[in-house]
């Protein structure tokens, strides 16, 4: 006969937990579920309240603690201009995420399968000419198309004459570190230069500005995540296709992409959420025409205080599509998180 301590702390089978471990595990899961679900429930319930129920609360149970009302929903969806910012968020998030995934996947595959040898002299020359273009446009009033074309011509001339004779260079690991290091910089540092750039291009308060910015900001994440997915693909499959005459691009499109489909879906959803919830860049680059949902939510904090009932309606409308997409793609997401995790 086993003692009480053994029965409590030792599992009955190798694929089962002991009674104590079982209770602790499910207690922690229950607490975590409360942490996740209670705020969502509070937001949903608050969207059916009015100023009186919010100010005189707390009230949590509809029809018992308070009488629910659709006044906030009617005001935000029918009377207020909510559809415009919602469409802006959908268009900007989908387009920027798709572009970041396409460009990032190509870059990640190239970093995994192609050995690069980038001359340091070329990098230094590019940075120098970029600074020269900025000074010429901002300080001397030179038209940006003229300055950009001149700098590009000088760069190409130097690239094929002087730069190729230099020896100092950086490889794939250096490029990968430089790409991910762009995420280390706080976004607030880059906001003002980005604002001035789009102001000079006459693109402030446009979807194009937000799409371009979000694509550039999220590109390092896509490259960093997808490179592990492509690295897990056996080289033999691609070499067999290349022996049969397939080009690198065809191998990428017909072999590599289908094999990492689940990983790309997981990356797509992560980047989509980042673009969907982005606030700082949207605050600086948009005003009325290209306003997104996070900016509209913050606008409900008026001089009379936060309009929690109106905010709650917008938050529910914002999170509903993401929850639906995550539910539909759940199988691919779970699979994608494991792609590249085990090698050998």
Short mmCIF file of C-alpha atoms in Angstrom, two decimals:
data_model
loop_
_atom_site.label_atom_id
_atom_site.label_comp_id
_atom_site.label_asym_id
_atom_site.label_seq_id
_atom_site.Cartn_x
_atom_site.Cartn_y
_atom_site.Cartn_z
CA UNK A 1 0.00 0.00 0.00
CA UNK A 2 1.23 3.44 -0.93
CA UNK A 3 1.32 6.13 1.71
CA UNK A 4 -0.89 9.20 1.51
CA UNK A 5 2.06 11.34 0.40
CA UNK A 6 2.86 8.96 -2.46
CA UNK A 7 -0.75 8.84 -3.60
CA UNK A 8 -0.92 12.65 -3.64
CA UNK A 9 2.41 13.47 -5.24
CA UNK A 10 3.17 10.47 -7.47
CA UNK A 11 1.36 10.05 -10.82
CA UNK A 12 -0.49 6.80 -11.50
CA UNK A 13 0.92 6.62 -15.05
CA UNK A 14 3.71 8.26 -17.00
CA UNK A 15 1.20 10.21 -19.13
CA UNK A 16 -0.78 11.52 -16.14
CA UNK A 17 -0.23 14.10 -13.43
CA UNK A 18 -0.26 13.48 -9.73
CA UNK A 19 -3.41 14.72 -7.91
CA UNK A 20 -1.55 17.66 -6.34
CA UNK A 21 0.05 18.67 -9.66
CA UNK A 22 -3.36 18.33 -11.36
CA UNK A 23 -5.04 20.67 -8.87
CA UNK A 24 -2.22 23.24 -9.00
CA UNK A 25 -2.15 23.21 -12.81
CA UNK A 26 -5.85 23.78 -13.21
CA UNK A 27 -5.94 26.37 -10.44
CA UNK A 28 -3.25 28.38 -12.24
CA UNK A 29 -5.08 27.97 -15.56
CA UNK A 30 -8.30 29.17 -13.94
CA UNK A 31 -6.57 32.24 -12.48
CA UNK A 32 -4.99 33.02 -15.86
CA UNK A 33 -8.38 32.62 -17.56
CA UNK A 34 -9.81 35.16 -15.12
CA UNK A 35 -6.97 37.59 -15.86
CA UNK A 36 -7.68 37.28 -19.61
CA UNK A 37 -11.47 37.06 -19.68
CA UNK A 38 -12.59 39.45 -16.92
CA UNK A 39 -11.30 42.59 -18.72
CA UNK A 40 -13.00 41.43 -21.93
CA UNK A 41 -16.25 40.85 -20.05
CA UNK A 42 -15.97 44.27 -18.39
CA UNK A 43 -15.51 45.99 -21.76
CA UNK A 44 -18.44 44.09 -23.31
CA UNK A 45 -20.76 44.90 -20.38
CA UNK A 46 -19.69 48.55 -20.26
CA UNK A 47 -20.61 48.98 -23.93
CA UNK A 48 -24.25 48.43 -22.93
CA UNK A 49 -24.15 51.00 -20.11
CA UNK A 50 -24.74 54.72 -20.02
CA UNK A 51 -23.04 57.51 -18.04
CA UNK A 52 -25.22 56.82 -14.99
CA UNK A 53 -24.35 53.13 -14.72
CA UNK A 54 -20.64 53.82 -15.22
CA UNK A 55 -20.43 56.70 -12.72
CA UNK A 56 -22.65 55.14 -10.04
CA UNK A 57 -21.34 51.58 -10.37
CA UNK A 58 -19.82 49.14 -10.30
CA UNK A 59 -22.52 47.12 -12.05
CA UNK A 60 -21.54 43.84 -13.68
CA UNK A 61 -24.64 41.73 -14.37
CA UNK A 62 -27.09 42.96 -17.04
CA UNK A 63 -30.81 42.97 -16.18
CA UNK A 64 -29.92 42.42 -12.51
CA UNK A 65 -27.46 45.19 -11.58
CA UNK A 66 -28.52 47.52 -14.39
CA UNK A 67 -30.77 47.76 -17.43
CA UNK A 68 -28.64 47.40 -20.60
CA UNK A 69 -28.98 50.00 -23.34
CA UNK A 70 -27.92 50.23 -26.99
CA UNK A 71 -27.45 54.01 -26.79
CA UNK A 72 -23.64 53.84 -26.99
CA UNK A 73 -23.79 51.40 -29.93
CA UNK A 74 -26.32 53.58 -31.72
CA UNK A 75 -24.22 56.71 -31.21
CA UNK A 76 -20.85 55.22 -32.20
CA UNK A 77 -21.99 53.09 -35.15
CA UNK A 78 -24.82 55.15 -36.63
CA UNK A 79 -24.36 58.76 -35.55
CA UNK A 80 -20.59 59.04 -35.13
CA UNK A 81 -18.11 58.67 -38.01
CA UNK A 82 -16.77 55.24 -37.06
CA UNK A 83 -16.93 53.43 -40.40
CA UNK A 84 -14.18 55.61 -41.95
CA UNK A 85 -11.51 54.90 -39.30
CA UNK A 86 -12.55 51.23 -39.25
CA UNK A 87 -12.06 50.89 -43.02
CA UNK A 88 -8.74 52.75 -42.71
CA UNK A 89 -7.57 50.27 -40.08
CA UNK A 90 -8.65 47.28 -42.17
CA UNK A 91 -6.99 48.55 -45.37
CA UNK A 92 -3.78 49.74 -43.70
CA UNK A 93 -3.36 46.61 -41.55
CA UNK A 94 -4.07 44.11 -44.35
CA UNK A 95 -1.96 45.83 -47.02
CA UNK A 96 1.01 46.58 -44.74
CA UNK A 97 0.98 43.06 -43.28
CA UNK A 98 0.77 41.44 -46.72
CA UNK A 99 3.63 43.58 -48.05
CA UNK A 100 5.77 42.96 -44.96
CA UNK A 101 5.16 39.20 -45.22
CA UNK A 102 5.97 39.10 -48.95
CA UNK A 103 9.14 41.19 -48.72
CA UNK A 104 10.21 39.67 -45.40
CA UNK A 105 9.76 36.09 -46.62
CA UNK A 106 11.86 36.79 -49.71
CA UNK A 107 14.55 38.45 -47.60
CA UNK A 108 14.56 35.64 -45.02
CA UNK A 109 14.81 32.94 -47.69
CA UNK A 110 17.67 34.80 -49.36
CA UNK A 111 19.53 35.13 -46.05
CA UNK A 112 19.15 31.40 -45.41
CA UNK A 113 20.05 30.09 -48.88
CA UNK A 114 22.33 32.73 -50.43
CA UNK A 115 25.69 33.85 -49.05
CA UNK A 116 26.04 37.65 -49.12
CA UNK A 117 29.24 39.66 -49.13
CA UNK A 118 28.23 43.33 -48.76
CA UNK A 119 31.08 45.80 -49.04
CA UNK A 120 31.39 48.18 -46.10
CA UNK A 121 32.45 50.93 -48.48
CA UNK A 122 29.13 50.58 -50.31
CA UNK A 123 27.19 50.79 -47.04
CA UNK A 124 29.13 53.89 -45.94
CA UNK A 125 28.61 55.50 -49.35
CA UNK A 126 24.86 54.80 -49.24
CA UNK A 127 24.55 56.38 -45.77
CA UNK A 128 26.61 59.39 -46.86
CA UNK A 129 24.50 59.98 -49.96
CA UNK A 130 21.30 59.55 -47.93
CA UNK A 131 22.43 62.26 -45.50
CA UNK A 132 23.38 64.45 -48.48
CA UNK A 133 19.89 64.06 -49.97
CA UNK A 134 18.26 64.99 -46.65
CA UNK A 135 20.47 68.08 -46.28
CA UNK A 136 19.87 69.12 -49.90
CA UNK A 137 16.09 68.79 -49.63
CA UNK A 138 15.60 70.18 -46.11
CA UNK A 139 18.41 72.77 -46.02
CA UNK A 140 18.76 74.02 -49.59
CA UNK A 141 15.27 73.44 -50.97
CA UNK A 142 16.33 71.05 -53.74
CA UNK A 143 13.43 69.06 -55.20
CA UNK A 144 13.50 65.56 -53.71
CA UNK A 145 13.15 63.73 -57.08
CA UNK A 146 16.22 65.58 -58.40
CA UNK A 147 18.25 64.96 -55.25
CA UNK A 148 17.27 61.27 -55.13
CA UNK A 149 18.04 60.67 -58.81
CA UNK A 150 21.45 62.36 -58.51
CA UNK A 151 22.35 60.36 -55.41
CA UNK A 152 21.24 57.09 -57.05
CA UNK A 153 23.37 57.80 -60.13
CA UNK A 154 26.44 58.60 -58.01
CA UNK A 155 25.91 55.46 -55.94
CA UNK A 156 25.68 53.19 -58.99
CA UNK A 157 28.77 54.73 -60.58
CA UNK A 158 30.80 54.27 -57.39
CA UNK A 159 29.38 50.78 -56.85
CA UNK A 160 30.67 49.47 -60.16
CA UNK A 161 34.02 51.30 -60.06
CA UNK A 162 35.54 52.00 -56.65
CA UNK A 163 33.48 49.95 -54.18
CA UNK A 164 33.96 46.54 -55.81
CA UNK A 165 37.74 46.80 -55.35
CA UNK A 166 37.50 47.10 -51.54
CA UNK A 167 37.83 44.05 -49.26
CA UNK A 168 36.09 44.85 -45.97
CA UNK A 169 32.59 43.34 -46.02
CA UNK A 170 29.73 42.07 -43.86
CA UNK A 171 28.03 38.68 -44.14
CA UNK A 172 24.63 37.14 -43.53
CA UNK A 173 24.89 37.13 -39.73
CA UNK A 174 25.74 40.82 -39.70
CA UNK A 175 22.80 41.61 -41.98
CA UNK A 176 20.41 39.61 -39.79
CA UNK A 177 21.61 41.40 -36.66
CA UNK A 178 21.24 44.79 -38.35
CA UNK A 179 17.68 43.93 -39.42
CA UNK A 180 16.52 42.92 -35.94
CA UNK A 181 18.41 45.83 -34.34
CA UNK A 182 15.94 48.17 -36.02
CA UNK A 183 13.33 46.94 -33.52
CA UNK A 184 15.57 47.83 -30.59
CA UNK A 185 15.22 51.55 -31.30
CA UNK A 186 12.20 53.12 -29.52
CA UNK A 187 9.54 54.15 -32.10
CA UNK A 188 9.31 57.67 -30.64
CA UNK A 189 12.87 58.32 -31.86
CA UNK A 190 11.89 57.77 -35.51
CA UNK A 191 8.49 59.49 -35.44
CA UNK A 192 9.71 63.04 -36.12
CA UNK A 193 11.97 62.17 -39.10
CA UNK A 194 9.19 60.04 -40.59
CA UNK A 195 6.72 62.90 -40.11
CA UNK A 196 9.03 65.40 -41.83
CA UNK A 197 9.69 62.97 -44.70
CA UNK A 198 6.00 62.45 -45.47
CA UNK A 199 5.36 66.17 -45.00
CA UNK A 200 7.90 66.90 -47.72
CA UNK A 201 6.32 64.21 -49.92
CA UNK A 202 2.82 65.71 -49.35
CA UNK A 203 1.63 62.33 -48.05
CA UNK A 204 0.57 63.22 -44.50
CA UNK A 205 -2.88 61.99 -43.51
CA UNK A 206 -2.94 59.33 -46.24
CA UNK A 207 -3.28 55.57 -46.10
CA UNK A 208 -0.18 55.24 -48.29
CA UNK A 209 1.99 56.85 -45.62
CA UNK A 210 0.68 54.50 -42.93
CA UNK A 211 1.03 51.42 -45.15
CA UNK A 212 4.63 52.27 -46.05
CA UNK A 213 5.55 53.03 -42.43
CA UNK A 214 3.90 49.95 -40.95
CA UNK A 215 5.52 47.75 -43.60
CA UNK A 216 8.98 49.10 -42.79
CA UNK A 217 8.45 48.87 -39.02
CA UNK A 218 7.16 45.28 -39.06
CA UNK A 219 9.57 43.98 -41.70
CA UNK A 220 12.35 43.03 -39.20
CA UNK A 221 9.91 40.89 -37.22
CA UNK A 222 8.84 39.01 -40.35
CA UNK A 223 12.45 38.38 -41.42
CA UNK A 224 13.50 37.24 -37.96
CA UNK A 225 10.59 34.81 -37.58
CA UNK A 226 10.45 33.36 -41.08
CA UNK A 227 14.21 32.74 -41.39
CA UNK A 228 13.91 29.87 -38.88
CA UNK A 229 11.02 28.40 -40.85
CA UNK A 230 13.03 28.35 -44.08
CA UNK A 231 16.17 27.12 -42.31
CA UNK A 232 14.24 24.02 -41.16
CA UNK A 233 13.57 22.93 -44.77
CA UNK A 234 15.99 20.19 -45.93
CA UNK A 235 18.31 21.46 -48.64
CA UNK A 236 17.97 18.17 -50.54
CA UNK A 237 14.45 19.04 -51.65
CA UNK A 238 15.53 22.34 -53.15
CA UNK A 239 18.70 20.93 -54.71
CA UNK A 240 16.67 18.21 -56.43
CA UNK A 241 14.40 20.84 -57.96
CA UNK A 242 17.37 22.95 -59.07
CA UNK A 243 18.95 19.89 -60.74
CA UNK A 244 15.71 19.50 -62.70
CA UNK A 245 16.12 23.08 -63.93
CA UNK A 246 14.00 25.08 -61.49
CA UNK A 247 15.15 28.62 -60.75
CA UNK A 248 15.62 30.00 -57.23
CA UNK A 249 12.38 31.94 -57.51
CA UNK A 250 10.45 28.85 -58.63
CA UNK A 251 11.94 26.76 -55.83
CA UNK A 252 10.91 29.46 -53.37
CA UNK A 253 7.34 29.67 -54.71
CA UNK A 254 6.61 25.98 -55.28
CA UNK A 255 8.63 24.21 -52.58
CA UNK A 256 9.68 26.55 -49.76
CA UNK A 257 6.46 28.52 -49.32
CA UNK A 258 4.09 25.51 -49.18
CA UNK A 259 6.31 23.80 -46.59
CA UNK A 260 6.28 26.81 -44.24
CA UNK A 261 2.63 27.75 -44.84
CA UNK A 262 1.66 27.33 -41.19
CA UNK A 263 4.60 29.42 -40.03
CA UNK A 264 3.69 32.18 -42.46
CA UNK A 265 0.09 32.15 -41.19
CA UNK A 266 1.29 32.55 -37.58
CA UNK A 267 3.62 35.38 -38.61
CA UNK A 268 0.84 37.04 -40.62
CA UNK A 269 -1.50 37.07 -37.63
CA UNK A 270 1.17 38.42 -35.27
CA UNK A 271 2.11 41.26 -37.63
CA UNK A 272 -1.57 41.96 -38.37
CA UNK A 273 -2.24 42.44 -34.67
CA UNK A 274 0.76 44.76 -34.35
CA UNK A 275 -0.43 46.87 -37.29
CA UNK A 276 -4.06 46.78 -36.14
CA UNK A 277 -3.21 48.07 -32.64
CA UNK A 278 -0.49 50.58 -33.61
CA UNK A 279 -1.15 54.02 -32.10
CA UNK A 280 1.94 56.24 -31.97
CA UNK A 281 2.72 56.41 -35.70
CA UNK A 282 -0.96 56.72 -36.60
CA UNK A 283 -1.29 59.64 -34.16
CA UNK A 284 1.49 61.59 -35.90
CA UNK A 285 0.87 60.61 -39.53
CA UNK A 286 -2.95 60.78 -39.67
CA UNK A 287 -5.51 63.44 -38.88
CA UNK A 288 -9.03 63.02 -40.26
CA UNK A 289 -8.86 61.23 -43.62
CA UNK A 290 -6.54 58.38 -42.59
CA UNK A 291 -7.47 58.16 -38.90
CA UNK A 292 -7.37 54.58 -37.54
CA UNK A 293 -9.31 52.91 -34.75
CA UNK A 294 -6.69 53.23 -31.96
CA UNK A 295 -6.62 57.01 -32.51
CA UNK A 296 -10.43 57.12 -32.51
CA UNK A 297 -10.53 55.19 -29.23
CA UNK A 298 -8.13 57.64 -27.56
CA UNK A 299 -10.25 60.53 -28.85
CA UNK A 300 -13.08 59.40 -26.54
CA UNK A 301 -11.06 60.77 -23.60
CA UNK A 302 -12.61 64.23 -23.82
CA UNK A 303 -12.50 67.32 -21.58
CA UNK A 304 -15.46 65.84 -19.67
CA UNK A 305 -13.42 62.75 -18.88
CA UNK A 306 -13.15 59.35 -20.52
CA UNK A 307 -16.34 58.23 -22.25
CA UNK A 308 -15.98 54.61 -21.12
CA UNK A 309 -19.23 53.44 -22.72
CA UNK A 310 -18.23 54.80 -26.14
CA UNK A 311 -14.67 53.49 -25.75
CA UNK A 312 -16.01 50.04 -24.92
CA UNK A 313 -18.09 49.92 -28.10
CA UNK A 314 -15.02 50.76 -30.21
CA UNK A 315 -12.84 48.26 -28.36
CA UNK A 316 -15.37 45.46 -28.90
CA UNK A 317 -15.58 46.34 -32.58
CA UNK A 318 -11.77 46.36 -32.78
CA UNK A 319 -11.04 43.05 -31.09
CA UNK A 320 -13.90 41.06 -32.66
CA UNK A 321 -12.24 40.60 -36.11
CA UNK A 322 -8.92 39.56 -34.58
CA UNK A 323 -10.62 36.95 -32.39
CA UNK A 324 -12.53 35.59 -35.39
CA UNK A 325 -9.37 35.40 -37.54
CA UNK A 326 -7.40 33.74 -34.73
CA UNK A 327 -10.20 31.18 -34.24
CA UNK A 328 -10.34 30.33 -37.94
CA UNK A 329 -6.56 30.04 -38.28
CA UNK A 330 -5.99 28.36 -34.91
CA UNK A 331 -4.79 25.08 -36.42
CA UNK A 332 -2.23 26.82 -38.64
CA UNK A 333 -1.08 29.07 -35.79
CA UNK A 334 -0.44 26.14 -33.44
CA UNK A 335 1.43 24.34 -36.21
CA UNK A 336 3.37 27.45 -37.20
CA UNK A 337 4.64 28.04 -33.67
CA UNK A 338 6.33 24.62 -33.80
CA UNK A 339 7.85 24.97 -37.27
CA UNK A 340 11.61 25.17 -36.92
CA UNK A 341 11.45 24.53 -33.18
CA UNK A 342 12.95 21.06 -33.52
CA UNK A 343 15.91 20.48 -35.81
CA UNK A 344 17.93 17.40 -36.48
#
